[in-house]
């Protein structure tokens, strides 16, 4: 839809990535005050659904960077997935530390969600600042990419 309105590929991807970061961040802020399990479940579901939109921006950007070169795309995708696995591992350890360290016996989920908000906002700022979608490996742009950038 955005492409039909004349928006560039880069602008469309940045808009999608913005939604993929801002909506989950807003859900995490809302979760800090929620006490009902059904509401918390709904907010987490919305956050996860919108966070998944980032794949349509970030993963597609890898194909742009490699100009459709299968060898370069596979290598860059492997590096991105390897680097991206580390935060997932660390998140479990950090969350355990944050929740297990309360001296008053309470679990402070607002700290966990606050850290999540910070990560979403930092990721958005970096993507908006540096994502370009121009080929850096493999020469000319792939023939499968049509239209303005």
PDB file of C-alpha atoms in Angstrom:
ATOM      1  CA  UNK A   1       0.000   0.000   0.000  1.00  0.00           C
ATOM      2  CA  UNK A   2       2.761   2.428   0.898  1.00  0.00           C
ATOM      3  CA  UNK A   3       4.601   1.621  -2.347  1.00  0.00           C
ATOM      4  CA  UNK A   4       1.408   2.362  -4.300  1.00  0.00           C
ATOM      5  CA  UNK A   5       1.340   5.783  -2.656  1.00  0.00           C
ATOM      6  CA  UNK A   6       4.793   6.468  -4.049  1.00  0.00           C
ATOM      7  CA  UNK A   7       6.893   5.838  -0.952  1.00  0.00           C
ATOM      8  CA  UNK A   8      10.399   4.507  -1.493  1.00  0.00           C
ATOM      9  CA  UNK A   9      11.406   0.992  -0.473  1.00  0.00           C
ATOM     10  CA  UNK A  10      13.627   2.442   2.240  1.00  0.00           C
ATOM     11  CA  UNK A  11      10.825   4.596   3.650  1.00  0.00           C
ATOM     12  CA  UNK A  12       8.380   1.665   3.633  1.00  0.00           C
ATOM     13  CA  UNK A  13      10.852  -0.583   5.443  1.00  0.00           C
ATOM     14  CA  UNK A  14      11.613   2.099   8.002  1.00  0.00           C
ATOM     15  CA  UNK A  15       7.894   2.671   8.618  1.00  0.00           C
ATOM     16  CA  UNK A  16       7.309  -1.052   9.121  1.00  0.00           C
ATOM     17  CA  UNK A  17      10.312  -1.299  11.421  1.00  0.00           C
ATOM     18  CA  UNK A  18       9.063   1.699  13.399  1.00  0.00           C
ATOM     19  CA  UNK A  19       5.715  -0.045  13.978  1.00  0.00           C
ATOM     20  CA  UNK A  20       7.574  -3.243  14.851  1.00  0.00           C
ATOM     21  CA  UNK A  21       9.428  -1.415  17.628  1.00  0.00           C
ATOM     22  CA  UNK A  22       7.048   1.276  18.867  1.00  0.00           C
ATOM     23  CA  UNK A  23       3.957  -0.903  19.344  1.00  0.00           C
ATOM     24  CA  UNK A  24       5.774  -3.537  21.465  1.00  0.00           C
ATOM     25  CA  UNK A  25       7.474  -0.755  23.447  1.00  0.00           C
ATOM     26  CA  UNK A  26       4.065   0.805  24.152  1.00  0.00           C
ATOM     27  CA  UNK A  27       2.698  -2.608  25.178  1.00  0.00           C
ATOM     28  CA  UNK A  28       5.619  -3.084  27.568  1.00  0.00           C
ATOM     29  CA  UNK A  29       4.963   0.323  29.135  1.00  0.00           C
ATOM     30  CA  UNK A  30       1.302  -0.627  29.577  1.00  0.00           C
ATOM     31  CA  UNK A  31       2.296  -3.979  31.081  1.00  0.00           C
ATOM     32  CA  UNK A  32       4.021  -2.215  33.965  1.00  0.00           C
ATOM     33  CA  UNK A  33       0.635  -1.291  35.439  1.00  0.00           C
ATOM     34  CA  UNK A  34      -1.366  -4.393  34.516  1.00  0.00           C
ATOM     35  CA  UNK A  35      -2.490  -6.807  37.214  1.00  0.00           C
ATOM     36  CA  UNK A  36      -4.994  -8.941  35.285  1.00  0.00           C
ATOM     37  CA  UNK A  37      -3.568 -12.021  33.519  1.00  0.00           C
ATOM     38  CA  UNK A  38      -5.949 -11.722  30.548  1.00  0.00           C
ATOM     39  CA  UNK A  39      -4.913  -8.129  29.888  1.00  0.00           C
ATOM     40  CA  UNK A  40      -1.235  -9.002  30.254  1.00  0.00           C
ATOM     41  CA  UNK A  41      -1.667 -11.898  27.824  1.00  0.00           C
ATOM     42  CA  UNK A  42      -3.409  -9.666  25.285  1.00  0.00           C
ATOM     43  CA  UNK A  43      -0.681  -7.003  25.521  1.00  0.00           C
ATOM     44  CA  UNK A  44       2.094  -9.576  25.166  1.00  0.00           C
ATOM     45  CA  UNK A  45       0.327 -11.114  22.159  1.00  0.00           C
ATOM     46  CA  UNK A  46       0.041  -7.733  20.446  1.00  0.00           C
ATOM     47  CA  UNK A  47       3.704  -6.990  21.255  1.00  0.00           C
ATOM     48  CA  UNK A  48       4.901 -10.282  19.766  1.00  0.00           C
ATOM     49  CA  UNK A  49       2.743  -9.899  16.644  1.00  0.00           C
ATOM     50  CA  UNK A  50       4.033  -6.410  15.921  1.00  0.00           C
ATOM     51  CA  UNK A  51       7.637  -7.321  16.766  1.00  0.00           C
ATOM     52  CA  UNK A  52       7.448  -9.951  14.031  1.00  0.00           C
ATOM     53  CA  UNK A  53       6.954  -7.180  11.473  1.00  0.00           C
ATOM     54  CA  UNK A  54      10.632  -6.343  11.842  1.00  0.00           C
ATOM     55  CA  UNK A  55      11.493  -9.413   9.775  1.00  0.00           C
ATOM     56  CA  UNK A  56       9.863  -7.845   6.721  1.00  0.00           C
ATOM     57  CA  UNK A  57      12.165  -4.861   7.121  1.00  0.00           C
ATOM     58  CA  UNK A  58      15.448  -6.229   8.459  1.00  0.00           C
ATOM     59  CA  UNK A  59      15.609  -9.542   6.636  1.00  0.00           C
ATOM     60  CA  UNK A  60      14.561  -7.979   3.337  1.00  0.00           C
ATOM     61  CA  UNK A  61      17.209  -5.313   3.858  1.00  0.00           C
ATOM     62  CA  UNK A  62      19.861  -8.059   3.822  1.00  0.00           C
ATOM     63  CA  UNK A  63      18.798  -8.930   0.269  1.00  0.00           C
ATOM     64  CA  UNK A  64      19.091  -5.263  -0.676  1.00  0.00           C
ATOM     65  CA  UNK A  65      22.583  -5.058   0.807  1.00  0.00           C
ATOM     66  CA  UNK A  66      23.762  -8.072  -1.168  1.00  0.00           C
ATOM     67  CA  UNK A  67      22.103  -7.086  -4.471  1.00  0.00           C
ATOM     68  CA  UNK A  68      20.524 -10.518  -4.758  1.00  0.00           C
ATOM     69  CA  UNK A  69      23.833 -12.410  -4.649  1.00  0.00           C
ATOM     70  CA  UNK A  70      22.942 -15.767  -3.080  1.00  0.00           C
ATOM     71  CA  UNK A  71      26.452 -16.317  -1.740  1.00  0.00           C
ATOM     72  CA  UNK A  72      26.644 -12.938  -0.054  1.00  0.00           C
ATOM     73  CA  UNK A  73      23.028 -13.046   1.151  1.00  0.00           C
ATOM     74  CA  UNK A  74      23.553 -16.435   2.783  1.00  0.00           C
ATOM     75  CA  UNK A  75      26.733 -15.308   4.480  1.00  0.00           C
ATOM     76  CA  UNK A  76      25.243 -12.041   5.744  1.00  0.00           C
ATOM     77  CA  UNK A  77      22.053 -13.798   6.888  1.00  0.00           C
ATOM     78  CA  UNK A  78      24.150 -16.361   8.787  1.00  0.00           C
ATOM     79  CA  UNK A  79      26.154 -13.632  10.507  1.00  0.00           C
ATOM     80  CA  UNK A  80      22.990 -11.671  11.367  1.00  0.00           C
ATOM     81  CA  UNK A  81      21.272 -14.758  12.806  1.00  0.00           C
ATOM     82  CA  UNK A  82      24.357 -15.729  14.808  1.00  0.00           C
ATOM     83  CA  UNK A  83      24.746 -12.254  16.267  1.00  0.00           C
ATOM     84  CA  UNK A  84      20.990 -12.065  16.857  1.00  0.00           C
ATOM     85  CA  UNK A  85      20.993 -15.268  18.890  1.00  0.00           C
ATOM     86  CA  UNK A  86      23.211 -13.808  21.599  1.00  0.00           C
ATOM     87  CA  UNK A  87      20.640 -11.291  22.943  1.00  0.00           C
ATOM     88  CA  UNK A  88      18.043 -14.071  23.136  1.00  0.00           C
ATOM     89  CA  UNK A  89      20.339 -16.126  25.311  1.00  0.00           C
ATOM     90  CA  UNK A  90      21.357 -13.181  27.463  1.00  0.00           C
ATOM     91  CA  UNK A  91      17.746 -12.004  27.915  1.00  0.00           C
ATOM     92  CA  UNK A  92      16.868 -15.137  29.874  1.00  0.00           C
ATOM     93  CA  UNK A  93      19.864 -14.734  32.163  1.00  0.00           C
ATOM     94  CA  UNK A  94      19.286 -11.014  32.692  1.00  0.00           C
ATOM     95  CA  UNK A  95      15.571 -11.495  33.349  1.00  0.00           C
ATOM     96  CA  UNK A  96      16.348 -14.199  35.919  1.00  0.00           C
ATOM     97  CA  UNK A  97      18.780 -11.869  37.666  1.00  0.00           C
ATOM     98  CA  UNK A  98      16.348  -8.969  37.617  1.00  0.00           C
ATOM     99  CA  UNK A  99      13.472 -11.008  39.027  1.00  0.00           C
ATOM    100  CA  UNK A 100      15.411 -13.109  41.505  1.00  0.00           C
ATOM    101  CA  UNK A 101      17.278 -10.331  43.263  1.00  0.00           C
ATOM    102  CA  UNK A 102      14.397  -8.640  45.097  1.00  0.00           C
ATOM    103  CA  UNK A 103      15.007  -8.506  48.848  1.00  0.00           C
ATOM    104  CA  UNK A 104      11.352  -7.847  49.556  1.00  0.00           C
ATOM    105  CA  UNK A 105      10.227 -11.084  47.873  1.00  0.00           C
ATOM    106  CA  UNK A 106       8.472  -9.232  45.044  1.00  0.00           C
ATOM    107  CA  UNK A 107       9.212  -9.752  41.397  1.00  0.00           C
ATOM    108  CA  UNK A 108       9.823  -6.459  39.649  1.00  0.00           C
ATOM    109  CA  UNK A 109       8.559  -7.075  36.117  1.00  0.00           C
ATOM    110  CA  UNK A 110       8.440  -3.331  35.456  1.00  0.00           C
ATOM    111  CA  UNK A 111      12.256  -3.380  35.392  1.00  0.00           C
ATOM    112  CA  UNK A 112      12.256  -6.188  32.843  1.00  0.00           C
ATOM    113  CA  UNK A 113       9.696  -4.427  30.650  1.00  0.00           C
ATOM    114  CA  UNK A 114      11.571  -1.133  31.039  1.00  0.00           C
ATOM    115  CA  UNK A 115      14.722  -2.779  29.730  1.00  0.00           C
ATOM    116  CA  UNK A 116      12.686  -4.184  26.839  1.00  0.00           C
ATOM    117  CA  UNK A 117      11.411  -0.695  26.004  1.00  0.00           C
ATOM    118  CA  UNK A 118      14.991   0.618  26.010  1.00  0.00           C
ATOM    119  CA  UNK A 119      16.117  -2.168  23.663  1.00  0.00           C
ATOM    120  CA  UNK A 120      13.208  -1.566  21.260  1.00  0.00           C
ATOM    121  CA  UNK A 121      13.849   2.187  21.160  1.00  0.00           C
ATOM    122  CA  UNK A 122      17.615   1.756  20.728  1.00  0.00           C
ATOM    123  CA  UNK A 123      17.055  -0.744  17.899  1.00  0.00           C
ATOM    124  CA  UNK A 124      14.648   1.631  16.198  1.00  0.00           C
ATOM    125  CA  UNK A 125      17.038   4.571  16.443  1.00  0.00           C
ATOM    126  CA  UNK A 126      19.905   2.536  14.966  1.00  0.00           C
ATOM    127  CA  UNK A 127      17.758   1.157  12.134  1.00  0.00           C
ATOM    128  CA  UNK A 128      16.274   4.536  11.264  1.00  0.00           C
ATOM    129  CA  UNK A 129      19.688   6.149  11.260  1.00  0.00           C
ATOM    130  CA  UNK A 130      21.712   3.559   9.354  1.00  0.00           C
ATOM    131  CA  UNK A 131      19.424   1.362   7.219  1.00  0.00           C
ATOM    132  CA  UNK A 132      19.799   2.401   3.590  1.00  0.00           C
ATOM    133  CA  UNK A 133      18.914  -0.580   1.409  1.00  0.00           C
ATOM    134  CA  UNK A 134      21.699   0.115  -1.084  1.00  0.00           C
ATOM    135  CA  UNK A 135      23.804  -2.781  -2.345  1.00  0.00           C
ATOM    136  CA  UNK A 136      27.213  -3.073  -0.663  1.00  0.00           C
ATOM    137  CA  UNK A 137      28.068  -6.566  -1.944  1.00  0.00           C
ATOM    138  CA  UNK A 138      27.685  -8.045  -5.401  1.00  0.00           C
ATOM    139  CA  UNK A 139      27.444  -5.075  -7.751  1.00  0.00           C
ATOM    140  CA  UNK A 140      24.236  -3.891  -9.371  1.00  0.00           C
ATOM    141  CA  UNK A 141      20.865  -4.170  -7.746  1.00  0.00           C
ATOM    142  CA  UNK A 142      19.021  -7.468  -8.118  1.00  0.00           C
ATOM    143  CA  UNK A 143      16.632  -7.762 -11.036  1.00  0.00           C
ATOM    144  CA  UNK A 144      13.885  -8.959  -8.671  1.00  0.00           C
ATOM    145  CA  UNK A 145      13.754  -5.537  -7.039  1.00  0.00           C
ATOM    146  CA  UNK A 146      11.562  -3.308  -9.192  1.00  0.00           C
ATOM    147  CA  UNK A 147      10.447   0.245  -8.710  1.00  0.00           C
ATOM    148  CA  UNK A 148      11.890   3.290  -6.984  1.00  0.00           C
ATOM    149  CA  UNK A 149      13.978   3.067  -3.848  1.00  0.00           C
TER     150      UNK A 149
END
